[in-house]
């Protein structure tokens, strides 16, 4: 049995947190904090969860407190967005090296300047190289399920890495949609309780966390972190298989939508993938063979599997909701990398769209598909969708 | 009803269009539909023009684009129409425009240039009389469901009760329901 609820993406993340029942949640309770913590604080106030909340004085402190709690042995969580993620960056970057399985939902929003509160992926893409597992969600339903998955992967003994679960700011975080919430008992059994081998409050087995490691051992510790990332790729699938026993759904690295015979494909993350699926259906009905690949697991990135899925597509457009200034856009760069091993590579085009919440419409995606189908691509030069002329 | 039914609400921040959009979506949800309710956020100043969207469908909703061709547009404050193209994308053949005003539909057609179906309702008048505040959202929903049958009056009543009982108390909830029903009766073509 499951229950259907009308929830925002933020509420869906909070609903997952209610079932996960973390020991500690630390947050800075004003903007840029998200409604995730606002909703979760109500669960705490109403005694629905037994979580200890720590209101702190900044996002930097929020992640610091989360780190402290996690190191002490607690299941600790935090949520943030945009400037909040930027402010806590120093501590965020330390978490993977500390091997703390903190799970943090992220509401993706633009970074200043100029000041903007709306959706894009600039915030999270800035953290793509520092060792967090990163899972992107298309809608509120995926947010909920990815949160459960993230806890399971992060806390796995072969992984012990932090995980971020992304949702598009406002579009998903503040939009109400149907969300199927699975039974508390089953979900609680799936996520279990955190059971660390080592933790600071285990006074009978003292250990040091976050020591100095100079050229003697720093490199070796980082090498272990990369091994854990490789394990995360395997555990993602294992955890997904287990979760599917509850949800009846599958949890692949990415979603392939009508790709098999596609003559052109678009690769895009998050909420825009839903809009793109409707576009694919419309164009398919008109006899145009188009398809979509929506990455879900972004870190670790499943290069080999993406290559297999895209190898026979003649032309591919990659839509990024952020710019990597002076470089190829983040998702485009990954797709380009993934295809390098092929003898005969698809043609590629990079598109940038939706920065600072600029709307993206089906008609614009259709136009991009038409460009791709015509073979009119400039692989070394990005194009912009929806930019004022 | 169409496969996907789309409603766009133009209001001023503080008039409750976001809640209105959500109440409508939740009523449809209760009737077994797939729903989306999402506002367009600007700078959050009371009185600034806002847009809220509701999608209602028998099939799972995947798109996340703003509503381009609404079936119905609700205008909570006619003054907004001076600066915002409120009837943009609204078909004159099939589209419906509902405006909160004490003016006639003919007058609205003249000022908006929209020559499709127009309905008017003094939602602010109803709200001021019953609640003493300018909260036209619930009366506007009353007009909407009278004109379109998109959800039933009973379901909407239930949702309003669930939403506001704890927050506003029984007396105000009953006044809201009264406003809903009054609007349902009073909307003029």
Coordinates of C-alpha atoms in Angstrom, one line a residue:
Chain A
X1 CA 0.0 0.0 0.0
X2 CA 1.1 3.5 -0.7
X3 CA -0.6 6.9 -0.3
X4 CA -1.0 9.5 -3.0
X5 CA -0.4 13.1 -1.7
X6 CA -0.3 16.5 -3.4
X7 CA 3.2 17.7 -2.5
X8 CA 5.7 20.3 -3.6
X9 CA 9.2 19.0 -4.4
X10 CA 10.4 20.6 -1.1
X11 CA 7.6 18.8 0.8
X12 CA 8.5 15.5 -1.0
X13 CA 12.1 15.8 0.2
X14 CA 10.8 16.5 3.7
X15 CA 8.4 13.6 3.5
X16 CA 11.4 11.3 2.7
X17 CA 13.3 12.9 5.7
X18 CA 10.3 12.1 7.9
X19 CA 10.6 8.4 7.0
X20 CA 14.4 8.5 7.2
X21 CA 14.1 10.1 10.7
X22 CA 17.6 11.5 10.9
X23 CA 19.1 12.0 14.4
X24 CA 20.2 15.6 13.6
X25 CA 19.2 18.3 11.1
X26 CA 21.1 21.6 11.2
X27 CA 19.9 24.6 9.2
X28 CA 20.1 28.3 9.0
X29 CA 16.4 29.2 9.1
X30 CA 16.1 32.1 6.6
X31 CA 16.7 32.5 2.9
X32 CA 18.4 30.9 1.1
X33 CA 17.2 28.0 3.2
X34 CA 14.5 26.0 1.5
X35 CA 10.9 25.0 2.4
X36 CA 12.3 21.5 3.0
X37 CA 13.6 22.4 6.4
X38 CA 10.5 24.6 7.1
X39 CA 8.3 21.5 6.5
X40 CA 10.7 19.2 8.4
X41 CA 10.7 21.6 11.4
X42 CA 7.0 21.1 11.6
X43 CA 7.4 17.3 11.8
X44 CA 9.9 17.9 14.6
X45 CA 7.6 20.4 16.4
X46 CA 4.7 18.0 16.1
X47 CA 6.7 15.1 17.5
X48 CA 6.3 13.0 14.3
X49 CA 10.1 12.5 14.1
X50 CA 12.6 12.4 17.0
X51 CA 15.2 14.4 15.2
X52 CA 17.2 17.1 17.1
X53 CA 17.2 20.3 15.0
X54 CA 20.0 22.7 15.4
X55 CA 19.2 26.3 14.2
X56 CA 22.6 27.9 13.4
X57 CA 23.8 31.3 12.4
X58 CA 24.8 30.6 8.8
X59 CA 25.0 27.9 6.2
X60 CA 28.7 27.5 6.9
X61 CA 27.7 26.6 10.5
X62 CA 24.9 24.4 9.3
X63 CA 27.2 22.1 7.5
X64 CA 29.8 22.4 10.3
X65 CA 27.2 21.2 12.8
X66 CA 26.0 18.5 10.4
X67 CA 29.6 17.3 10.1
X68 CA 30.0 17.3 13.9
X69 CA 26.9 15.3 14.4
X70 CA 27.7 12.8 11.6
X71 CA 31.3 12.3 13.0
X72 CA 29.8 11.7 16.4
X73 CA 27.8 8.8 14.9
X74 CA 24.5 10.4 14.1
X75 CA 22.5 10.2 10.9
X76 CA 22.8 13.9 10.1
X77 CA 21.2 15.9 7.3
X78 CA 21.1 19.4 6.0
X79 CA 19.4 21.1 3.1
X80 CA 20.4 24.1 1.1
X81 CA 20.3 26.1 -2.2
X82 CA 22.2 28.6 -4.2
X83 CA 24.1 31.1 -2.1
X84 CA 23.6 28.8 0.9
X85 CA 25.6 26.1 -0.8
X86 CA 28.2 28.6 -1.9
X87 CA 28.6 29.8 1.7
X88 CA 29.0 26.3 3.2
X89 CA 31.4 25.3 0.3
X90 CA 34.5 25.1 2.5
X91 CA 32.9 22.5 4.8
X92 CA 31.0 20.8 1.9
X93 CA 34.4 20.1 0.3
X94 CA 35.7 18.6 3.5
X95 CA 32.9 16.1 4.0
X96 CA 33.9 13.5 1.4
X97 CA 37.5 13.3 2.8
X98 CA 36.0 12.8 6.3
X99 CA 34.0 9.9 4.8
X100 CA 30.8 11.1 6.4
X101 CA 27.6 9.8 4.8
X102 CA 25.6 13.1 5.0
X103 CA 22.6 13.4 2.7
X104 CA 21.6 16.8 1.6
X105 CA 18.7 17.8 -0.7
X106 CA 19.6 20.7 -2.9
X107 CA 17.1 23.1 -4.5
X108 CA 19.0 24.2 -7.5
X109 CA 19.0 28.0 -8.0
X110 CA 21.2 30.6 -9.7
X111 CA 24.2 32.1 -8.1
X112 CA 24.8 35.8 -7.7
X113 CA 25.6 38.2 -9.4
X114 CA 23.3 39.6 -10.5
X115 CA 20.9 38.7 -7.7
X116 CA 18.4 36.1 -8.7
X117 CA 16.3 33.5 -6.8
X118 CA 15.3 31.3 -9.7
X119 CA 16.3 27.9 -11.1
X120 CA 19.5 27.0 -12.7
X121 CA 22.3 24.5 -12.0
X122 CA 25.1 26.9 -11.3
X123 CA 25.1 26.2 -7.6
X124 CA 25.5 22.4 -7.8
X125 CA 27.8 22.3 -10.8
X126 CA 30.3 24.2 -8.8
X127 CA 30.5 21.2 -6.4
X128 CA 30.7 18.5 -9.1
X129 CA 34.4 17.8 -8.6
X130 CA 34.7 17.6 -4.8
X131 CA 33.5 14.1 -4.1
X132 CA 29.8 14.1 -3.3
X133 CA 27.5 11.5 -4.9
X134 CA 25.0 13.6 -7.0
X135 CA 21.6 12.5 -8.1
X136 CA 19.3 14.7 -10.1
X137 CA 15.5 14.5 -9.9
X138 CA 13.0 15.3 -12.6
X139 CA 9.9 15.8 -10.4
X140 CA 8.7 15.7 -6.8
X141 CA 8.2 11.9 -7.1
X142 CA 11.8 11.4 -8.0
X143 CA 13.0 13.7 -5.3
X144 CA 11.2 11.5 -2.7
X145 CA 12.6 8.3 -4.0
X146 CA 16.1 9.6 -4.7
X147 CA 16.3 10.8 -1.1
X148 CA 15.7 7.2 0.1
X149 CA 18.2 5.9 -2.4
X150 CA 20.8 8.4 -1.3
X151 CA 20.8 7.4 2.3
X152 CA 21.2 3.8 1.4
X153 CA 24.2 4.4 -0.9
X154 CA 25.9 7.0 1.3
X155 CA 25.9 4.8 4.4
X156 CA 27.0 1.6 2.6
X157 CA 30.2 0.4 4.1
X158 CA 31.9 0.2 0.7
X159 CA 31.0 3.9 0.0
X160 CA 30.8 6.2 3.1
X161 CA 30.5 9.3 1.0
X162 CA 28.0 12.2 1.2
X163 CA 25.2 12.5 -1.3
X164 CA 23.3 15.4 -2.8
X165 CA 19.8 15.0 -4.2
X166 CA 18.9 17.8 -6.7
X167 CA 15.6 19.3 -7.6
X168 CA 14.9 22.4 -9.8
X169 CA 14.3 25.5 -7.8
X170 CA 10.7 26.8 -7.7
X171 CA 9.7 24.7 -10.8
X172 CA 9.8 21.6 -8.6
X173 CA 10.5 22.9 -5.1
X174 CA 7.4 25.1 -5.0
X175 CA 5.2 23.3 -7.5
X176 CA 2.5 20.9 -6.2
X177 CA 2.3 17.5 -8.0
X178 CA 1.0 14.0 -7.2
X179 CA 3.5 12.1 -5.1
X180 CA 3.1 8.4 -4.2
X181 CA 4.5 8.0 -0.7
X182 CA 5.3 4.4 0.2
X183 CA 4.5 2.8 3.5
X184 CA 6.4 4.0 6.5
X185 CA 7.2 0.5 7.7
X186 CA 8.7 -0.6 4.4
X187 CA 10.6 2.5 3.8
X188 CA 12.0 2.6 7.4
X189 CA 13.1 -1.0 7.0
X190 CA 14.8 -0.1 3.7
X191 CA 16.7 2.9 5.1
X192 CA 17.3 1.2 8.4
X193 CA 19.4 3.0 11.0
X194 CA 22.9 4.3 10.6
X195 CA 25.3 1.8 12.0
X196 CA 28.8 3.2 11.8
X197 CA 31.8 1.0 12.5
X198 CA 33.6 3.9 14.0
X199 CA 32.3 7.1 15.5
X200 CA 33.6 9.7 17.9
X201 CA 31.1 9.0 20.7
X202 CA 32.3 5.4 20.9
X203 CA 34.7 6.1 23.7
X204 CA 35.8 2.5 24.0
X205 CA 37.2 2.7 20.6
X206 CA 38.7 6.1 20.2
X207 CA 39.8 7.3 16.8
X208 CA 40.8 10.4 15.0
X209 CA 38.8 12.1 12.3
X210 CA 40.1 14.9 10.1
X211 CA 43.8 14.6 11.1
X212 CA 46.7 16.4 9.4
X213 CA 47.9 14.4 6.4
X214 CA 50.8 16.1 4.6
X215 CA 52.5 14.7 1.4
X216 CA 53.0 11.5 3.4
X217 CA 49.4 10.3 3.2
X218 CA 47.0 13.0 1.8
X219 CA 47.3 11.5 -1.7
X220 CA 46.7 8.0 -0.5
X221 CA 43.5 9.1 1.4
X222 CA 42.2 10.8 -1.7
X223 CA 42.9 7.7 -3.8
X224 CA 40.7 5.7 -1.4
X225 CA 38.0 8.3 -1.9
X226 CA 38.0 7.7 -5.6
X227 CA 37.7 4.0 -4.9
X228 CA 34.6 4.7 -2.8
X229 CA 33.1 6.7 -5.7
X230 CA 33.6 3.7 -7.9
X231 CA 31.9 1.5 -5.4
X232 CA 29.0 4.1 -5.2
X233 CA 28.3 3.4 -8.9
X234 CA 27.8 -0.3 -8.1
X235 CA 25.9 0.3 -4.8
X236 CA 23.5 2.7 -6.7
X237 CA 22.3 -0.2 -8.7
X238 CA 22.1 -2.6 -5.8
X239 CA 20.2 -0.1 -3.6
X240 CA 17.9 0.7 -6.5
X241 CA 17.1 -3.0 -6.9
X242 CA 16.2 -3.2 -3.3
X243 CA 14.1 0.0 -3.4
X244 CA 12.2 -1.3 -6.4
X245 CA 10.8 -4.1 -4.3
X246 CA 8.9 -1.4 -2.5
X247 CA 8.1 1.0 -5.3
X248 CA 7.9 -1.4 -8.3
X249 CA 10.0 1.1 -10.3
X250 CA 13.5 0.8 -11.6
X251 CA 16.5 3.0 -10.8
X252 CA 18.9 3.0 -13.8
X253 CA 21.8 5.5 -14.1
X254 CA 19.8 7.4 -16.6
X255 CA 16.4 7.2 -18.3
X256 CA 16.4 6.4 -22.0
X257 CA 13.2 7.6 -23.7
X258 CA 12.5 6.4 -27.2
X259 CA 16.3 6.3 -27.9
X260 CA 16.5 3.0 -29.7
X261 CA 15.7 4.1 -33.3
X262 CA 16.3 7.8 -32.7
X263 CA 17.9 9.9 -35.5
X264 CA 18.5 12.7 -33.0
X265 CA 18.6 12.8 -29.2
X266 CA 18.6 15.4 -26.5
X267 CA 20.4 14.9 -23.2
X268 CA 19.0 17.1 -20.4
X269 CA 18.8 16.9 -16.6
X270 CA 15.9 17.5 -14.1
X271 CA 12.5 19.0 -14.7
X272 CA 13.2 20.0 -18.4
X273 CA 13.5 16.3 -19.2
X274 CA 9.7 16.0 -18.5
X275 CA 9.0 18.8 -20.9
X276 CA 11.4 17.2 -23.4
X277 CA 9.5 13.8 -23.2
X278 CA 6.3 15.6 -24.2
X279 CA 8.2 17.2 -27.1
X280 CA 9.5 13.8 -28.2
X281 CA 6.0 12.4 -28.2
X282 CA 4.7 15.3 -30.2
X283 CA 7.5 14.9 -32.8
X284 CA 7.2 11.2 -32.9
X285 CA 3.5 11.5 -33.8
X286 CA 4.7 13.7 -36.7
X287 CA 7.0 10.9 -37.8
X288 CA 10.2 12.5 -36.6
X289 CA 12.5 9.9 -34.9
X290 CA 13.7 11.7 -31.8
X291 CA 14.6 10.5 -28.3
X292 CA 15.9 11.6 -24.9
X293 CA 18.5 10.6 -22.4
X294 CA 18.0 12.0 -18.9
X295 CA 21.0 11.4 -16.5
X296 CA 20.0 10.7 -12.9
X297 CA 23.3 9.7 -11.4
X298 CA 25.7 12.6 -12.2
X299 CA 28.5 11.7 -9.7
X300 CA 29.9 9.1 -10.2
X301 CA 29.2 9.6 -13.9
X302 CA 28.3 6.4 -15.8
X303 CA 30.5 7.0 -18.9
X304 CA 30.5 3.5 -20.2
X305 CA 26.7 3.0 -19.9
X306 CA 26.0 6.5 -21.5
X307 CA 28.3 5.6 -24.4
X308 CA 26.5 2.4 -25.0
X309 CA 23.1 4.1 -25.0
X310 CA 24.2 6.9 -27.3
X311 CA 26.6 5.2 -29.7
X312 CA 24.2 4.7 -32.5
X313 CA 22.5 8.1 -32.4
X314 CA 23.7 10.1 -35.4
X315 CA 23.3 13.5 -33.8
X316 CA 23.0 14.6 -30.1
X317 CA 22.2 17.9 -28.5
X318 CA 23.1 18.4 -24.8
X319 CA 21.1 21.0 -22.9
X320 CA 22.9 22.6 -19.9
X321 CA 21.2 24.8 -17.3
X322 CA 24.5 26.4 -16.4
X323 CA 27.7 27.7 -18.0
X324 CA 31.2 26.5 -17.2
X325 CA 32.7 29.9 -18.1
X326 CA 35.6 29.4 -20.6
X327 CA 35.0 25.7 -20.9
X328 CA 32.4 23.3 -22.3
X329 CA 29.2 23.3 -20.3
X330 CA 29.2 20.7 -17.5
X331 CA 26.8 18.1 -18.9
X332 CA 28.0 18.6 -22.5
X333 CA 31.6 18.0 -21.4
X334 CA 30.6 14.7 -19.8
X335 CA 28.7 13.5 -22.8
X336 CA 31.5 14.5 -25.1
X337 CA 33.9 12.6 -22.8
X338 CA 31.7 9.5 -22.7
X339 CA 31.7 9.3 -26.5
X340 CA 35.4 9.7 -27.0
X341 CA 36.2 6.0 -27.0
X342 CA 33.9 5.3 -30.0
X343 CA 35.5 4.8 -33.5
X344 CA 32.5 6.5 -35.1
X345 CA 31.2 9.3 -32.9
X346 CA 27.8 11.0 -33.1
X347 CA 27.7 14.7 -34.0
X348 CA 27.3 16.9 -31.0
X349 CA 25.8 20.2 -30.2
X350 CA 25.9 22.1 -26.8
X351 CA 22.9 24.2 -25.9
X352 CA 22.7 26.5 -22.8
X353 CA 19.2 27.4 -21.5
X354 CA 17.2 28.6 -18.6
X355 CA 19.8 30.5 -16.6
X356 CA 18.3 32.5 -13.7
X357 CA 14.9 30.8 -14.2
X358 CA 14.4 31.7 -17.9
X359 CA 11.5 29.6 -18.9
X360 CA 12.0 26.7 -21.4
X361 CA 9.2 25.7 -23.7
X362 CA 8.4 22.6 -25.7
X363 CA 8.5 24.8 -28.8
X364 CA 12.1 25.7 -28.1
X365 CA 13.1 22.1 -27.5
X366 CA 11.4 21.1 -30.7
X367 CA 13.4 23.8 -32.6
X368 CA 16.6 22.3 -31.2
X369 CA 15.5 18.8 -32.3
X370 CA 14.8 20.2 -35.8
X371 CA 18.3 21.7 -35.9
X372 CA 19.8 18.4 -34.8
X373 CA 17.8 16.4 -37.4
X374 CA 19.0 18.8 -40.1
X375 CA 22.6 18.0 -39.2
X376 CA 23.3 21.7 -38.6
X377 CA 25.6 21.5 -35.7
X378 CA 28.7 23.4 -34.4
X379 CA 30.3 21.0 -31.9
X380 CA 32.8 23.5 -30.7
X381 CA 30.5 26.4 -30.3
X382 CA 27.5 26.4 -27.8
X383 CA 24.1 27.8 -28.8
X384 CA 21.7 29.6 -26.5
X385 CA 18.0 28.8 -26.1
X386 CA 15.7 31.6 -25.1
X387 CA 18.3 34.3 -25.0
X388 CA 17.2 37.8 -25.9
X389 CA 18.5 38.8 -29.3
Chain B
X1 CA -13.0 17.7 -20.6
X2 CA -9.7 18.0 -22.5
X3 CA -6.9 15.7 -21.8
X4 CA -5.0 18.4 -20.0
X5 CA -7.0 21.3 -18.6
X6 CA -5.0 24.4 -17.9
X7 CA -5.9 27.4 -15.8
X8 CA -3.9 30.6 -15.4
X9 CA -4.5 33.1 -12.6
X10 CA -3.4 36.8 -12.8
X11 CA -3.5 38.5 -9.4
X12 CA -1.7 40.9 -7.1
X13 CA 0.5 39.4 -4.4
X14 CA -1.6 39.1 -1.3
X15 CA -4.9 38.3 -3.1
X16 CA -4.4 34.6 -2.6
X17 CA -4.0 33.4 -6.2
X18 CA -1.2 31.0 -5.2
X19 CA -3.5 29.3 -2.6
X20 CA -6.4 29.5 -5.1
X21 CA -4.3 27.6 -7.7
X22 CA -3.4 25.1 -5.0
X23 CA -7.0 24.7 -3.7
X24 CA -8.2 24.0 -7.3
X25 CA -5.4 21.5 -7.9
X26 CA -6.1 19.7 -4.6
X27 CA -9.8 19.5 -5.4
X28 CA -8.9 17.9 -8.7
X29 CA -6.4 15.6 -6.9
X30 CA -9.3 14.4 -4.7
X31 CA -11.2 13.6 -7.8
X32 CA -8.5 11.3 -8.9
X33 CA -6.7 13.6 -11.3
X34 CA -3.0 14.2 -12.0
X35 CA -2.3 17.8 -11.0
X36 CA 0.3 20.6 -11.1
X37 CA 0.0 23.9 -9.3
X38 CA 2.9 26.3 -9.5
X39 CA 3.3 30.0 -9.1
X40 CA 5.6 32.4 -11.0
X41 CA 7.7 34.0 -8.4
X42 CA 8.8 37.6 -8.8
X43 CA 10.1 39.9 -6.1
X44 CA 7.7 39.2 -3.2
X45 CA 6.0 42.6 -2.7
X46 CA 2.4 42.9 -1.7
X47 CA 0.5 44.3 -4.7
X48 CA 3.0 43.2 -7.3
X49 CA 1.4 41.3 -10.3
X50 CA 1.6 37.5 -9.9
X51 CA 0.8 34.5 -12.1
X52 CA -0.3 31.1 -10.8
X53 CA -0.9 28.0 -12.9
X54 CA -2.9 24.9 -12.5
X55 CA -2.8 21.8 -14.7
X56 CA -5.4 19.0 -14.4
X57 CA -5.1 15.8 -16.3
X58 CA -6.3 12.2 -16.5
X59 CA -2.7 11.2 -17.5
X60 CA 0.5 11.7 -15.7
X61 CA 1.8 15.3 -16.2
X62 CA 5.5 15.5 -17.4
X63 CA 5.9 18.9 -18.9
X64 CA 7.3 21.7 -16.6
X65 CA 6.8 24.6 -19.0
X66 CA 4.6 27.5 -17.9
X67 CA 1.1 27.3 -19.4
X68 CA 1.1 28.7 -22.9
X69 CA -2.4 28.2 -24.1
X70 CA -4.7 28.2 -21.0
X71 CA -8.3 27.0 -21.2
X72 CA -9.3 29.6 -18.6
X73 CA -7.8 32.8 -17.4
X74 CA -8.8 34.3 -14.0
X75 CA -8.0 38.0 -13.5
X76 CA -8.2 39.0 -9.8
X77 CA -7.5 42.7 -10.4
X78 CA -8.5 44.3 -13.7
X79 CA -5.7 46.9 -13.2
X80 CA -3.1 44.3 -14.0
X81 CA -4.5 44.0 -17.5
X82 CA -3.0 47.5 -18.2
X83 CA 0.5 46.2 -17.9
X84 CA 0.3 42.4 -18.3
X85 CA -1.1 40.7 -21.4
X86 CA -3.6 38.6 -19.4
X87 CA -5.3 37.0 -22.4
X88 CA -2.1 36.0 -24.1
X89 CA -2.5 32.5 -25.6
X90 CA -6.2 32.3 -24.7
X91 CA -8.3 31.2 -27.7
X92 CA -11.3 33.3 -28.6
X93 CA -13.1 30.2 -29.8
X94 CA -12.7 28.0 -26.8
X95 CA -11.0 30.1 -24.1
X96 CA -12.8 31.5 -21.0
X97 CA -11.9 34.8 -19.3
X98 CA -13.2 35.4 -15.7
X99 CA -12.6 38.8 -14.2
X100 CA -13.1 40.1 -10.7
X101 CA -14.9 43.3 -11.3
X102 CA -18.2 45.0 -10.8
X103 CA -18.2 46.0 -14.5
X104 CA -20.0 44.0 -17.2
X105 CA -18.6 41.4 -19.5
X106 CA -19.1 43.8 -22.5
X107 CA -16.9 46.4 -20.7
X108 CA -14.2 43.8 -20.1
X109 CA -14.3 42.8 -23.8
X110 CA -13.8 46.4 -24.7
X111 CA -10.9 47.0 -22.4
X112 CA -9.1 43.7 -23.0
X113 CA -9.8 43.4 -26.7
X114 CA -10.7 39.7 -25.9
X115 CA -13.8 38.6 -27.9
X116 CA -14.3 35.1 -26.5
X117 CA -16.3 34.0 -23.6
X118 CA -16.1 36.5 -20.7
X119 CA -17.6 36.2 -17.3
X120 CA -17.5 38.7 -14.5
X121 CA -17.9 38.5 -10.7
X122 CA -17.5 41.1 -7.9
X123 CA -15.3 38.7 -6.0
X124 CA -13.7 41.5 -4.0
X125 CA -17.2 42.8 -3.1
X126 CA -18.2 39.3 -1.8
X127 CA -15.0 38.9 0.2
X128 CA -15.2 42.4 1.7
X129 CA -18.8 41.8 2.7
X130 CA -18.2 38.4 4.3
X131 CA -14.7 38.6 5.6
X132 CA -13.9 42.3 5.6
X133 CA -10.8 41.8 3.5
X134 CA -9.9 41.8 -0.2
X135 CA -9.3 38.0 -0.6
X136 CA -11.1 37.2 -3.9
X137 CA -9.5 33.8 -4.4
X138 CA -12.3 31.6 -3.1
X139 CA -15.1 33.5 -4.8
X140 CA -13.1 33.4 -8.1
X141 CA -12.9 29.6 -7.7
X142 CA -16.7 29.5 -7.2
X143 CA -17.1 31.3 -10.5
X144 CA -14.6 29.1 -12.2
X145 CA -16.3 25.8 -11.3
X146 CA -19.8 27.2 -12.1
X147 CA -18.6 28.1 -15.6
X148 CA -16.4 25.0 -16.3
X149 CA -17.3 22.0 -14.1
X150 CA -13.6 21.4 -13.8
X151 CA -14.1 20.2 -10.2
X152 CA -17.3 19.8 -8.2
X153 CA -18.5 22.4 -5.6
X154 CA -18.6 19.7 -2.9
X155 CA -15.0 18.7 -3.4
X156 CA -13.8 22.3 -3.4
X157 CA -15.8 22.9 -0.2
X158 CA -14.1 19.9 1.5
X159 CA -10.6 21.1 0.4
X160 CA -11.3 24.6 1.7
X161 CA -12.4 23.2 5.0
X162 CA -9.3 21.0 5.3
X163 CA -7.0 23.8 4.4
X164 CA -8.3 26.6 6.5
X165 CA -10.0 25.1 9.5
X166 CA -7.0 24.9 11.7
X167 CA -5.6 28.2 10.5
X168 CA -8.8 30.4 10.4
X169 CA -11.3 28.7 12.7
X170 CA -14.9 27.5 11.9
X171 CA -16.5 30.9 11.6
X172 CA -14.2 32.2 8.9
X173 CA -14.2 28.9 7.1
X174 CA -17.9 29.0 6.9
X175 CA -17.8 32.5 5.6
X176 CA -15.4 31.3 2.9
X177 CA -17.7 28.5 1.9
X178 CA -20.6 31.1 1.8
X179 CA -18.5 33.2 -0.5
X180 CA -17.8 30.2 -2.7
X181 CA -21.4 29.5 -3.0
X182 CA -22.4 33.1 -3.5
X183 CA -19.9 33.4 -6.3
X184 CA -21.2 30.2 -7.8
X185 CA -24.7 31.8 -8.0
X186 CA -23.7 35.3 -8.9
X187 CA -21.2 35.0 -11.8
X188 CA -22.5 36.7 -14.9
X189 CA -22.0 36.0 -18.5

